[in-house]
Each structure stands twice: as structure tokens, then as C-alpha cells.
Coordinates of C-alpha atoms in Angstrom, one line a residue:
X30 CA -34.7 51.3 5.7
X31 CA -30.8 51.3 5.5
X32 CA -28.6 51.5 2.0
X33 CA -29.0 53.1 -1.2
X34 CA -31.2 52.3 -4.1
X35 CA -30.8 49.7 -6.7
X36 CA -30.0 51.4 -10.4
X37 CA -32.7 48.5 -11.9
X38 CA -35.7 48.3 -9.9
X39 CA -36.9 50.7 -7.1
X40 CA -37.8 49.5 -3.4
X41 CA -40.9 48.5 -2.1
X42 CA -41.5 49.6 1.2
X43 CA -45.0 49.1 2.9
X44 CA -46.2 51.6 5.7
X45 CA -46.2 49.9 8.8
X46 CA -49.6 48.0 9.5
X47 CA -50.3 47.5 5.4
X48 CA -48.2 44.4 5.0
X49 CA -48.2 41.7 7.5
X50 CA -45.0 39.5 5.4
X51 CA -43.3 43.5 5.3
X52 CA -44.5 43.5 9.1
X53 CA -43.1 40.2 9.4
X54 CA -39.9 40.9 8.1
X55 CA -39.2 44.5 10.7
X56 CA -39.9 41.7 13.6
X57 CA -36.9 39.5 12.5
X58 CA -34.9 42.5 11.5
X59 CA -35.3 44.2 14.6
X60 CA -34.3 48.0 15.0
X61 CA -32.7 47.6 11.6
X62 CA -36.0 48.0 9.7
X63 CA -36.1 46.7 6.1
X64 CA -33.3 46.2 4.5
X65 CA -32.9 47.1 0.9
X66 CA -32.6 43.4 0.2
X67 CA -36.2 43.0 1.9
X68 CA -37.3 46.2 -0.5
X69 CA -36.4 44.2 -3.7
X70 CA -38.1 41.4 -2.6
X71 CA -41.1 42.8 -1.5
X72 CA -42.3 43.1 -5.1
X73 CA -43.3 39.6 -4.9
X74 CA -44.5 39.4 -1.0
X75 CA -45.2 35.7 -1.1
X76 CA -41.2 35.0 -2.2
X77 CA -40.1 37.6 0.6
X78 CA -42.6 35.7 3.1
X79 CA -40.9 32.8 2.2
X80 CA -37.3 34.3 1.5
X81 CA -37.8 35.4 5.7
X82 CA -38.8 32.3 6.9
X83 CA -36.4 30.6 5.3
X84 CA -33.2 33.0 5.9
X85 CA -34.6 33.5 9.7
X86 CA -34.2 29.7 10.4
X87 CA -30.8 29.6 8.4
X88 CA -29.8 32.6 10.7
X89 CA -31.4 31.3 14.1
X90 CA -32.2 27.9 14.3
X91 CA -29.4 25.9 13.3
X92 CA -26.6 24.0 15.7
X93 CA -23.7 24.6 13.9
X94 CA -21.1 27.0 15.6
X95 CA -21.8 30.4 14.5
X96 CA -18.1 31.3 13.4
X97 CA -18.8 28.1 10.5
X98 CA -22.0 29.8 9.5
X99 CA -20.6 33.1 9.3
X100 CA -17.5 31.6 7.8
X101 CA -19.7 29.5 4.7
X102 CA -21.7 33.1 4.2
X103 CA -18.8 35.3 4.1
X104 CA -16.9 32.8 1.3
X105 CA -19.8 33.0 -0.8
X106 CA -19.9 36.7 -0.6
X107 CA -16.1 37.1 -1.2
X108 CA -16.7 34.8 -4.5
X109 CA -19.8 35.7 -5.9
X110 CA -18.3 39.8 -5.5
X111 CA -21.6 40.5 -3.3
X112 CA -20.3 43.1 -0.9
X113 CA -23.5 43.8 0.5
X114 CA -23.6 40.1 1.6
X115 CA -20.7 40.7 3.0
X116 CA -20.6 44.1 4.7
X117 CA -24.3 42.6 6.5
X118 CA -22.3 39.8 8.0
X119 CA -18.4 40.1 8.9
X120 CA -19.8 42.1 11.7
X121 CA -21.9 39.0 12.7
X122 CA -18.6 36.7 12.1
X123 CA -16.5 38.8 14.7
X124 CA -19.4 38.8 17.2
X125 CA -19.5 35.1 16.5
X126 CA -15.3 35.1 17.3
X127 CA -14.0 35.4 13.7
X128 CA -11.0 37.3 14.0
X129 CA -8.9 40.0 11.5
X130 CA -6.5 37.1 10.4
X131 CA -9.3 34.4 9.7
X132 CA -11.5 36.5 7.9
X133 CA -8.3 37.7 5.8
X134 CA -8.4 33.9 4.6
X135 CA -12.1 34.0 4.4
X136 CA -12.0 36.8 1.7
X137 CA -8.5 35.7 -0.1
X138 CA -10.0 34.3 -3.4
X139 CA -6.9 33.9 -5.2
X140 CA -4.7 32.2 -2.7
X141 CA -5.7 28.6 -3.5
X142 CA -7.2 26.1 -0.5
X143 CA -6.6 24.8 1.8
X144 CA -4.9 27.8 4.0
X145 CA -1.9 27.1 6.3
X146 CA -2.5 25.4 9.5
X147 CA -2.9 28.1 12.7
X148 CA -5.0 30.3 11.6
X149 CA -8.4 28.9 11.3
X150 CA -9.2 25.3 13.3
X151 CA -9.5 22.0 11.1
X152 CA -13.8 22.6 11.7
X153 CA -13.7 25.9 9.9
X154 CA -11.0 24.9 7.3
X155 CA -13.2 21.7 6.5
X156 CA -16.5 24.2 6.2
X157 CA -14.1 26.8 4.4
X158 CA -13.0 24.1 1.5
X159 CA -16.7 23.0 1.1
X160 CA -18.6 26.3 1.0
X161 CA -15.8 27.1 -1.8
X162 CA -16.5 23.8 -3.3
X163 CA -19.7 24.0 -3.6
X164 CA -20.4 28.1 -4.8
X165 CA -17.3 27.4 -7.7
X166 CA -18.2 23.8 -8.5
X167 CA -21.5 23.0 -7.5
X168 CA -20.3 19.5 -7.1
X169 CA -18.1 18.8 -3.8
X170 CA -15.5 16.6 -4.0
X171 CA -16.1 13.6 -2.6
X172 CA -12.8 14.0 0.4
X173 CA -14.2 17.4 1.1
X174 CA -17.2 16.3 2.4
X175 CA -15.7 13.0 4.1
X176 CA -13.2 16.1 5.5
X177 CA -16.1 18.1 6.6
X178 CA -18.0 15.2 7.8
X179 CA -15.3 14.0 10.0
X180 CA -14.8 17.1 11.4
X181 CA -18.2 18.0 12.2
X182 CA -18.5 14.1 13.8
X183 CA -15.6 15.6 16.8
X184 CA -17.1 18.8 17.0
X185 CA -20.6 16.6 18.0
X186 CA -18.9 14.5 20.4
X187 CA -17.6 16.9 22.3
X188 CA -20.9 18.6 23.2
X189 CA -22.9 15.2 23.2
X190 CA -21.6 12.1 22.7
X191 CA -25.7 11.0 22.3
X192 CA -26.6 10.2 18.4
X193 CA -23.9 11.3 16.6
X194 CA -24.0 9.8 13.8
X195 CA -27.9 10.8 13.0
X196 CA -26.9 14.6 14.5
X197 CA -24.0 15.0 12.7
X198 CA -26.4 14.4 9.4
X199 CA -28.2 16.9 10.3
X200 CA -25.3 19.4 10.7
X201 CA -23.8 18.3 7.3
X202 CA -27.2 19.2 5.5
X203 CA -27.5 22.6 7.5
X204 CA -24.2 23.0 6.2
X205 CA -25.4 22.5 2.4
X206 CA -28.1 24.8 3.1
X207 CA -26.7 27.4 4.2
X208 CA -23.8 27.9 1.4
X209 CA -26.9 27.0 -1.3
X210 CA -29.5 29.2 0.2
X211 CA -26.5 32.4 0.9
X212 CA -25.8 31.7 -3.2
X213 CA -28.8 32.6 -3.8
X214 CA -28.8 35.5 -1.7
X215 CA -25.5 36.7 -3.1
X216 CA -26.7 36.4 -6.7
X217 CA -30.1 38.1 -6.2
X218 CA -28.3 40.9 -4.8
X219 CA -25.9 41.6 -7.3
X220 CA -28.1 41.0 -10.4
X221 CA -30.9 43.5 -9.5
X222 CA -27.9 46.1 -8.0
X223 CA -29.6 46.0 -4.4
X224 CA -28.5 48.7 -2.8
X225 CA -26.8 49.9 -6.0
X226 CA -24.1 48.0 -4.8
X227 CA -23.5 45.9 -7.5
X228 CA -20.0 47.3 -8.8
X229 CA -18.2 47.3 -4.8
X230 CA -15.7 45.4 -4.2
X231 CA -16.0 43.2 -1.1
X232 CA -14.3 45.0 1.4
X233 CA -11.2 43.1 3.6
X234 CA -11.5 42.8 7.1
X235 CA -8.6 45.6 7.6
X236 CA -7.4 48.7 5.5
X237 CA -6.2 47.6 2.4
X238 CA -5.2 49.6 -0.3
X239 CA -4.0 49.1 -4.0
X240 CA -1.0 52.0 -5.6
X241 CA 0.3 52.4 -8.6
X242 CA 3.4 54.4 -8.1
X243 CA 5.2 55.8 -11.0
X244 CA 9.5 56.2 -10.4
X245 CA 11.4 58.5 -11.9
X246 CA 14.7 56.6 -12.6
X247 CA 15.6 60.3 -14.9
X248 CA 13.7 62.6 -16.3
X249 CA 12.5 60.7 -19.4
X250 CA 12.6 57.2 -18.1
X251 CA 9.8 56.4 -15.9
X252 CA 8.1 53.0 -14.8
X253 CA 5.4 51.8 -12.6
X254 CA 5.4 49.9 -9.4
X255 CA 2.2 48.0 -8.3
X256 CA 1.9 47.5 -4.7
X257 CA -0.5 47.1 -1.8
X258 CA -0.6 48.3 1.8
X259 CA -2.2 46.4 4.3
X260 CA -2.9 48.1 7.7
X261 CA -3.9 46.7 10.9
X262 CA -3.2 49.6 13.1
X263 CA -1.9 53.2 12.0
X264 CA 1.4 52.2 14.8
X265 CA 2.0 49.3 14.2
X266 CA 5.0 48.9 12.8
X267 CA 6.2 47.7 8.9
X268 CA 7.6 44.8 7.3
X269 CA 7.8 45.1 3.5
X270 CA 7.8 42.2 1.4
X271 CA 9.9 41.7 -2.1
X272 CA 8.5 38.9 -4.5
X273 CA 11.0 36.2 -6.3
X274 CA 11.6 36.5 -10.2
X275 CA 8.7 34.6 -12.0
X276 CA 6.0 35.7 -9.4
X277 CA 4.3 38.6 -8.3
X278 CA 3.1 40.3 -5.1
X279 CA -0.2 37.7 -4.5
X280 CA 3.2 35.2 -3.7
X281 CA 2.9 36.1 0.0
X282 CA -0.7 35.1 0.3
X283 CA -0.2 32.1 2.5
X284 CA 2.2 33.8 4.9
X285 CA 0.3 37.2 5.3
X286 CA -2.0 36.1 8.0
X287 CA 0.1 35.0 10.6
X288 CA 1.7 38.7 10.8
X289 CA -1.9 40.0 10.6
X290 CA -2.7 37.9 13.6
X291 CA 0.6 39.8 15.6
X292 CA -0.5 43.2 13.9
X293 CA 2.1 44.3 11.9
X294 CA 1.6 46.5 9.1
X295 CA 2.4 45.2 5.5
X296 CA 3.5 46.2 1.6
X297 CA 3.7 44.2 -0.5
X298 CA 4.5 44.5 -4.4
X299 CA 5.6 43.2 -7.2
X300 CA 8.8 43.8 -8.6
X301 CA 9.8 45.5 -11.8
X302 CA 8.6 44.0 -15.0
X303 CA 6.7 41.6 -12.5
X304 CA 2.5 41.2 -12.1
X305 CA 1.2 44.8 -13.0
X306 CA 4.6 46.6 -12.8
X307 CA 6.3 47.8 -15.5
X308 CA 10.0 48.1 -16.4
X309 CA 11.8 51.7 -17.0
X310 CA 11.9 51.9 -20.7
X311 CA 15.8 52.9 -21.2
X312 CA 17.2 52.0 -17.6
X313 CA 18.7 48.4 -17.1
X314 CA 17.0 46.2 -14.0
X315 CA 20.1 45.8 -11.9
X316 CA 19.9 44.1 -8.1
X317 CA 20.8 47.8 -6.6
X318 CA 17.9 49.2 -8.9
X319 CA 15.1 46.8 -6.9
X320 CA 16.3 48.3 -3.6
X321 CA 16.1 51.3 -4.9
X322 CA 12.4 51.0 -5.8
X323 CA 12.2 49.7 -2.0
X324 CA 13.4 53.3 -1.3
X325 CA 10.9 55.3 -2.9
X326 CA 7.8 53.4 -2.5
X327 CA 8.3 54.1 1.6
X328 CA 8.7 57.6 0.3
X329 CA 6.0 58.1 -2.1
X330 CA 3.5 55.9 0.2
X331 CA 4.6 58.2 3.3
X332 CA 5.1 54.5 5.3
X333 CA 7.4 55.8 8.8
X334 CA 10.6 54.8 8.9
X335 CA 12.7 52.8 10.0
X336 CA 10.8 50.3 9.1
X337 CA 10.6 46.6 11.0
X338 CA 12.1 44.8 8.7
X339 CA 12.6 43.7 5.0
X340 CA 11.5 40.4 3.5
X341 CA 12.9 39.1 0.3
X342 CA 13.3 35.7 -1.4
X343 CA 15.5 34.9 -4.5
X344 CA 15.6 38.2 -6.7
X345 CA 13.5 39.6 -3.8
X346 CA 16.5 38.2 -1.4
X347 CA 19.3 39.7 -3.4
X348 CA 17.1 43.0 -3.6
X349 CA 16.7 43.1 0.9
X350 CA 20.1 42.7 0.9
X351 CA 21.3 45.6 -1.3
X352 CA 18.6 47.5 0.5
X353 CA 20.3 46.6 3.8
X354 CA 23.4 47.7 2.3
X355 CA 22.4 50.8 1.1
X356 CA 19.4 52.1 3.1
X357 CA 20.3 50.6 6.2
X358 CA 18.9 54.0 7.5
X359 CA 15.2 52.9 6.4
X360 CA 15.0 49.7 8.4
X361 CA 15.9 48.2 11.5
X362 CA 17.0 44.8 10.3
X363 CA 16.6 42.5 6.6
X364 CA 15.2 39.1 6.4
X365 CA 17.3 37.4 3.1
X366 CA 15.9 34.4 1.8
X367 CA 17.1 31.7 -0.4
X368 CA 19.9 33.9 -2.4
X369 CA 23.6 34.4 -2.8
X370 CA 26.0 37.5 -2.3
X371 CA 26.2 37.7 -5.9
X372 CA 26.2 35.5 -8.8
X373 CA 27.2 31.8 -8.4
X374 CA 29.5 30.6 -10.5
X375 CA 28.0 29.3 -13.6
X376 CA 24.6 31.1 -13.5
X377 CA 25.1 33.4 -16.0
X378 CA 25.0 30.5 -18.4
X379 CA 22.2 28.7 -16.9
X380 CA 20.0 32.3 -16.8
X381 CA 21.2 32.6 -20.4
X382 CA 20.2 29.1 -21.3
X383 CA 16.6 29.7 -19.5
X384 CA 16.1 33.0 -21.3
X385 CA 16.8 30.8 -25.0
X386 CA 14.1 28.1 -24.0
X387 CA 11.7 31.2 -23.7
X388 CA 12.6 32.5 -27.4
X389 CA 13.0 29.1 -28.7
X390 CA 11.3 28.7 -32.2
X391 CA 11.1 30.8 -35.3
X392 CA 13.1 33.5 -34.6
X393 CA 10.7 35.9 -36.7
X394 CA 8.1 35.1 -34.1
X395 CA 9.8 35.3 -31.4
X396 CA 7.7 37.4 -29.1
X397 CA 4.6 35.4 -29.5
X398 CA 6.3 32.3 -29.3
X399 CA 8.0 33.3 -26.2
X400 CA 4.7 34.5 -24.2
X401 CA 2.4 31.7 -25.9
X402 CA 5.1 28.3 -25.5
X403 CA 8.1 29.5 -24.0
X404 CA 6.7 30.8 -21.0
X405 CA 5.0 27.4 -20.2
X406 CA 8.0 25.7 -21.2
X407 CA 9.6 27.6 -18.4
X408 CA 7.1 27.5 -15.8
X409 CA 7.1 23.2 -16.7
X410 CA 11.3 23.6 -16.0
X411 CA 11.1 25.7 -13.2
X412 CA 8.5 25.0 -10.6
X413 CA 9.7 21.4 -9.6
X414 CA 13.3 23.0 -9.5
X415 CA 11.8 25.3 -7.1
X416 CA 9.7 22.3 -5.3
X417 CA 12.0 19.3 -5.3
X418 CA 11.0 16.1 -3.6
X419 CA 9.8 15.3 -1.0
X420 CA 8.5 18.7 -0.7
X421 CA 4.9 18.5 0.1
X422 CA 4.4 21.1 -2.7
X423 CA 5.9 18.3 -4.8
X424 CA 3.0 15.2 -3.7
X425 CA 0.5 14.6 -6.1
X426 CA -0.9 13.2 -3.4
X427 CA -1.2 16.1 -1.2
X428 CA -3.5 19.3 -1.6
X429 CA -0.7 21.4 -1.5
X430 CA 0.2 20.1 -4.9
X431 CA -2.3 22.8 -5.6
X432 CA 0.2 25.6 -4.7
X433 CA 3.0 24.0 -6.9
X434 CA -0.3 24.7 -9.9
X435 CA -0.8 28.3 -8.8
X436 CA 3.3 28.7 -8.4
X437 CA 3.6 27.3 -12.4
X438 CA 0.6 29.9 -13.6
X439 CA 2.1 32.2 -12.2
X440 CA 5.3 31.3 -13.7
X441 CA 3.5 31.4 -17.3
X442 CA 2.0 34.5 -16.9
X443 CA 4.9 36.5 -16.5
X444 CA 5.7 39.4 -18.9
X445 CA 8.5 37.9 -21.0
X446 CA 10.3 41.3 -20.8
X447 CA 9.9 41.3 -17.3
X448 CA 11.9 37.8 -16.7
X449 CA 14.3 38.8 -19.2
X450 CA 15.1 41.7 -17.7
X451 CA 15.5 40.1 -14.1
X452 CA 17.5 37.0 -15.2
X453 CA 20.0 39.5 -16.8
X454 CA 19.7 41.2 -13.0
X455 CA 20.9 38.3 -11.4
X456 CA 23.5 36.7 -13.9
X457 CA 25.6 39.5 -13.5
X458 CA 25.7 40.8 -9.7
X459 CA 27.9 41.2 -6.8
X460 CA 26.6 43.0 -3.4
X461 CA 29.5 41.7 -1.5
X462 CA 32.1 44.5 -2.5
X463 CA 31.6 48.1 -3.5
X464 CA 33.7 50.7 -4.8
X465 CA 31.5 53.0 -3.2
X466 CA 32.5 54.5 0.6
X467 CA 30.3 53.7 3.1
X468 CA 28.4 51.2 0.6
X469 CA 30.0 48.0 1.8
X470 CA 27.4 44.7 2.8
X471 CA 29.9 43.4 5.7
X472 CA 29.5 46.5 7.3
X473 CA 26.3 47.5 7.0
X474 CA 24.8 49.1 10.6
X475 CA 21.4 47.5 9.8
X476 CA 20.0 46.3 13.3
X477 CA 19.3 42.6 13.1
X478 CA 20.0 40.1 9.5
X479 CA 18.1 36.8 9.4
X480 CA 19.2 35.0 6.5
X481 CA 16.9 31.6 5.6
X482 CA 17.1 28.5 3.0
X483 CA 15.1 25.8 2.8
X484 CA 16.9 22.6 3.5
X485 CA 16.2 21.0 -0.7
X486 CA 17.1 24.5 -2.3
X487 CA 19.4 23.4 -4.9
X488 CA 20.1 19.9 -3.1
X489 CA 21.4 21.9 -0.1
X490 CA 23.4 23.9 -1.8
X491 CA 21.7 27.4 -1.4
X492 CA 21.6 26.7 2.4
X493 CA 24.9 25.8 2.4
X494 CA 26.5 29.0 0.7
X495 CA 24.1 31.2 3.1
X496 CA 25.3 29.4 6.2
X497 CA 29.0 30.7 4.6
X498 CA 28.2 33.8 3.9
X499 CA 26.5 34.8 7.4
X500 CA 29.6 33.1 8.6
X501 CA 31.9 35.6 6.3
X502 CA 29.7 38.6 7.0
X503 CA 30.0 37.9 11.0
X504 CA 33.8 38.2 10.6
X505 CA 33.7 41.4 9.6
X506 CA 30.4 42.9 11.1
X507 CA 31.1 41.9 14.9
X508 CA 34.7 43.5 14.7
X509 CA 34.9 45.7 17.0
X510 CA 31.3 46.8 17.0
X511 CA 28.7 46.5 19.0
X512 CA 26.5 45.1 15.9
X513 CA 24.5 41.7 16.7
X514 CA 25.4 38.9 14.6
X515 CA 23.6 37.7 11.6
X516 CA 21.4 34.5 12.5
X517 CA 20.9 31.7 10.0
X518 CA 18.1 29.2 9.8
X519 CA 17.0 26.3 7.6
X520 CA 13.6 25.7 7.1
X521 CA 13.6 21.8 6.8
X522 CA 11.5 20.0 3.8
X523 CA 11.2 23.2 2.0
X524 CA 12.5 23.9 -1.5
X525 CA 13.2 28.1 -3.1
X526 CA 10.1 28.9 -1.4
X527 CA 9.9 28.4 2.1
X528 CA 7.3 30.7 3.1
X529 CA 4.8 29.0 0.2
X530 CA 5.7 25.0 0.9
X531 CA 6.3 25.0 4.8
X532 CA 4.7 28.3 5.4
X533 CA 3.9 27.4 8.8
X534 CA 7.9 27.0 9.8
X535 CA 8.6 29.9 8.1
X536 CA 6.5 32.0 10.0
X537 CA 7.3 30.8 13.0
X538 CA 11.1 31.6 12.4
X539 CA 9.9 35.0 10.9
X540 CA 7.3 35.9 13.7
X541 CA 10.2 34.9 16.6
X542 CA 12.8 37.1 14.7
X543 CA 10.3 39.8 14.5
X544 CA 9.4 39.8 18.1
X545 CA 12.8 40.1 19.1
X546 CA 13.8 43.4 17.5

């Protein structure tokens, strides 16, 4: 017997030669010996009789690839909250050639499907969409099936191009029965607590970590930063990742596994006032102040520096550059994304108009209007902005119209105070001059700058005041140093959010940048 004890019912465990179905079972288990699972059960022997046979010819008589099986198992698992399920099989996945970055995607349940492209092949993506499918919605969608089915028809082929059609049948329905019958697995586990393990989370497939980290800005003003370390290797080295106003840390969720696949170590959080971070309660949000909380999150999370590199998009852009400004000491290079130098002209209007559409109404009630209507009034004005056509994130009649739906709830779910505070952040900043010594962006020693736009970003505008600035900043960074220059790069078809519409582009420019440090 391995595992703990339920906190509902206790184990049944037969003596070895009492039970012939308990016998039964230690044959297909092996060395293992009964399972707590196979102790619940075994209070009803004719349903664990028939719970083996069943589960033994889901496990070892099927013909689909063993990665799909494990694949369809471990989604249920990661849904349903049933870490024993899963702890018993992403073991069984690797063995079966699941790797870190695919099983990252396996137990992502709130990064909506499909994933990007690269990471898991069109047969698992296909048996990923309908074992999530089918354990949220029962129903599958009829294109999900056709999707799976189509898939499942070239996988056939290849091995044997005898009886296909009639074959791949019989895979599709092995499919079925294995997401149905690992449901029912995954919810007899967790309502009778087997293995008292009821209350886990499902563990990720690397060392992952949620902090709360509370900064001191002065002595009585203190707020909260909400961020998560993901670590593939204890020496592998850092990128951290800064989120754009109107989102939160989860923003990164389609991008994360490609650097999880090359082994870097990752932070992500979210920004002040942002997700479950809070804002100081007497200090002003300023640009300077997000690199700033950059700064002591390394600290207070004890993450070596310098670090690889610095992500940020938007807010999160203008924040990686003043933290390449600043604490060029704490990383080897900044990676600037869809942002300006400072505040274009005519911004601080717009960011004021914005902030009045969120406090539109009666004026009395102002803060429920603002977080019941205004906030979806902004998130209906903001995401196509952010996802102009012919972004694919823009097609109704592509899936990824599904990340433009996560994007806009994300968008609406925003603390009000939160926006407010970073729209007043960035209608009134400048990071291109400093009266401070040593504090000046043009010469900043940082290593390596890549600064990105997507190609629609504000009709080609954003793109086209980065490719300036990089052109400015050169002037005066390879003067007489031996500093490398900055590199810009658009990422074509994308809108504000590259590394969420054309994810797959963007990583490849990241990954390439990366590797050349």
C-alpha cells in the first residue's frame, strides 16, 4: 500500500490470498501493491473487479500513442483538481515522451485552447482540445472531433495504410473512453479524499512557486506584489517578465513554454494595482516606481543577478526600460515592447478621456459604477484597439478569437484603482532625460536592448516611433563605447500584444536574442 488515508472512509486492504479481485488488482499493479485508490474501492469488490479490468485495458490494450493517453489523463486531472490522478501519471507521460514544456500546457487551465503551435504536435493538440472539451462541456464541439478525427486518420496512415477508416473509429472511441472513464477516476478520488489528498493542488511539471511580497516604499506606506517563480534548473539563468496595464501576470501564459523548452528560469508578476497586487496607499505609481518593484522582488526573492534579461510590454515596456536605466547593474540586457520613451503627445488626454468612461454615470456612485459598467465599457473599447484587424486575435472566425475573450475579461476585472493609478503613470512620463547623474537612458551600460512592435500597433505608429528611438539611442550609446547596438524588430500581423496574437514569432525573436547573450 502507498499514500495516506482518506479523512471520509478508511482503506480496505485484504491479506494476501483472502481476496482474489484484491489479488487481482497487486498482479496489475505490480511491485506497487494497492494503491489507496484500490483501498477505497475495495469496499465494494465486484466495482473494483470491474474498476481493474476496465482501467487495466484503458492502460494496456489500446493503440493510441501513449504520450495522447497520458496527455487526455493528465488534462482531466489538472481540471477536475485531482492531484493524485495526476502525481500517478505525469511520470507515466514523460516515460511515454511528454516533456517539461508540454506538460506545462497540459496543466495550464487558465490559459485558453488551443496552445501556440511548437510545443505539442497537431495529434496531441487535437486530443488536448477534446479531452478539455469533453471533462468542461460534456458535449464536444462538433470541429473538435472532425479536428481530432482528422488527425488521428494521418497518425493511422502512417503506421498502416490498411482500414483506416474502420481503425481510426476505433481510436476515436478509445479516445472517448479514456477522458470519460479517467473523469470518473478523477472525481471518485477527490470526493471520498483518497489518499487524503483531496485539498492538493495538482502539482506543475517544474518548481513553481507563488509570493506575496510586501515593499516598503517608507516606513508607513507599504503594498504588495504578487508574483510567481518558475524554475527549471537552480542555474539556469533569469528572464523576468512585466505585465501591460489592464492585465495581470497569467498574460504570459502562451509564451512561457517555449523558454521552458530552452530552460530558462522565470518570474513573472503582476504589476502594482494589477491581478492580486496592491497599490502603496500614499505613494504615487510612477514609471520609475514599477522598476523599482523589479529591483526588490530579485532582492526579496534571493533570484542571482545579473539577471538574463527583462521583458516588458506597454506599462511593462516603459517599466524594463527605466529598469535598464537605472539597474542596469541587475541585468545583462532589456527586452522593450510596444512602448514609447515617454509620453506621446496627446496621451494624457486620451488616458484622461479612458479614465472618465470608467467613472461615467451618477457621480454619487461612482465606484460601483466604475467596477460594475465602466470597466466593461473599457475592456469593449480597448481590446480591439489592442487587436486591430487582420490580427488573427481579431477573426471571429479563428480560435484565437478566444484570446481576444480572455484579453477583454481580463480587461474588466481589473481593480479600478489599479488602472487609474497606471494610466496616470503613463500620461505623464519621460525616461529619455534625467536630472539625475549617471541616470541617463542613452547611456545606459545594459549589455544587449531588443526593442519590439507589432507591425498594426497603433496603425504602425508604435513601430514606427521605436524604430526612431533605437535609432536615437544608437547615436548616443555607440559613441565611443564599446556597447552593442540596440536591435529593433517588428513582429508582422501582430497588434499591442505580440507575444499573445503571433506568439509563435515572438518567441522566436525572443528565444534568438536570448541565445545570443
Amino acid at each position: 500500500m502507498t499514500g495516506g488515508s482518506s479523512r471520509i472512509i478508511s482503506g480496505r486492504y485484504p491479506r494476501v490470498g483472502t481476496s482474489p479481485i484484491a489479488d487481482a488488482i497487486r498482479a496489475r499493479r505490480g511491485a506497487r501493491g494497492l494503491t489507496p485508490l484500490d483501498g477505497a474501492l475495495l469496499h465494494v469488490p465486484p466495482v473494483a473487479g470491474g474498476w481493474n479490468s476496465l482501467l487495466g485495458a484503458i492502460r494496456t490494450q489500446g493503440n493510441l500513442p501513449g504520450n495522447v493517453r497520458e496527455l487526455m489523463i493528465l488534462r482531466v486531472a489538472a481540471i477536475n483538481h485531482a492531484a493524485f490522478e495526476w502525481i500517478h501519471h505525469e511520470h507515466v507521460g514523460r516515460d511515454c515522451g511528454l516533456n517539461t514544456a508540454q506538460l506545462y500546457v497540459i496543466r495550464d487551465t487558465v490559459t485558453p485552447l488551443p496552445p501556440s503551435t511548437g510545443i505539442l504536435s497537431e495529434l496531441q493538440t487535437s486530443a488536448l482540445l477534446f479531452a478539455d472539451a469533453s471533462t468542461r462541456e460534456v458535449k464536444v464541439n462538433k470541429a473538435i472531433t472532425e479536428s481530432l478525427t482528422k488527425n488521428l486518420e494521418i497518425w493511422a496512415r502512417g503506421k498502416d495504410p490498411s482500414n483506416v477508416e474502420e481503425r481510426v473509429e476505433d481510436l476515436l472511441v478509445e479516445a472517448a473512453a479514456i477522458v470519460g472513464t479517467y473523469n470518473m477516476v478523477s472525481r471518485f478520488l477527490v470526493s471520498l479524499d483518497v489518499a487524503g489528498m483531496s485539498d492538493n493542488e495538482v502539482p506543475w511539471p517544474l518548481e513553481r512557486k507563488e509570493h506575496f511580497v510586501t515593499i516598503s516604499s517608507s516606513p508607513d506606506c507599504t503594498h504588495t506584489i504578487h508574483a510567481v517563480t518558475l524554475i527549471t534548473s537552480p542555474t539556469s539563468p533569469w528572464i523576468v517578465f512585466a505585465n501591460s496595464l489592464l492585465t495581470d501576470l497569467s498574460m504570459w501564459g502562451y509564451l512561457i513554454p517555449y523558454l521552458i523548452s530552452d530552460s530558462y528560469n522565470i518570474l513573472i508578476h503582476s504589476q502594482r494595482g494589477h491581478g492580486l497586487s496592491t497599490l502603496p496607499s500614499t505613494e504615487a505609481t510612477t514609471i520609475p516606481s514599477l522598476a523599482s518593484d523589479i529591483a526588490n522582488l530579485l532582492k526579496q526573492l534571493n533570484i542571482p543577478t545579473p539577471i538574463h534579461t527583462v521583458v516588458g510590454v506597454s506599462q511593462g515596456g516603459a517599466a524594463a526600460m527605466s529598469f535598464g536605466r537605472t539597474y542596469h547593474n541587475l541585468t545583462r540586457s532589456v527586452v522593450i515592447c510596444d512602448t514609447a520613451a515617454k509620453t506621446p503627445a496627446g496621451n494624457k488626454e486620451a488616458w484622461a478621456g479612458r479614465i472618465g468612461m470608467v467613472y461615467g454615470g451618477d457621480m454619487s456612485q461612482r465606484a460601483e459604477y466604475a467596477s460594475k459598467v465602466g470597466m466593461l465599457k473599457l475592456a469593449e473599447a480597448t481590446v480591439p484597439r489592442w487587436f486591430p484587424s487582420p490580427s488573427k486575435c481579431a477573426n471571429n472566425e479563428s480560435q484565437r478569437v478566444e484570446r481576444a475573450r480572455w484579453l477583454a475579461k481580463m480587461v474588466e476585472n481589473t481593480p479600478v484603482e489599479g488602472f487609474v493609478a497606471g494610466a496616470g503613470a503613463l500620461s505623464d512620463y519621460d525616461l529619455s532625460h534625467s536630472e539625475q547623474p549617471g541616470n541617463s537612458l542613452f547611456l545606459s551600460p545594459v549589455g544587449r536592448v531588443l526593442l519590439v512592435a507589432g507591425s498594426l500597433d497603433g496603425n504602425g505608429k508604435v513601430g514606427s516611433g521605436l524604430k526612431h528611438l533605437s535609432e536615437e539611442w544608437n547615436a548616443e550609446r555607440c559613441r565611443g563605447t564599446s556597447l552593442k547596438p540596440l536591435e529593433y524588430v517588428e513582429i508582422e500581423g501582430s497588434g499591442h500584444l505580440p507575444m499573445i496574437d503571433e506568439t509563435e514569432q515572438f518567441a522566436e525573436v525572443l528565444v534568438a536574442f536570448l541565445k545570443a547573450l
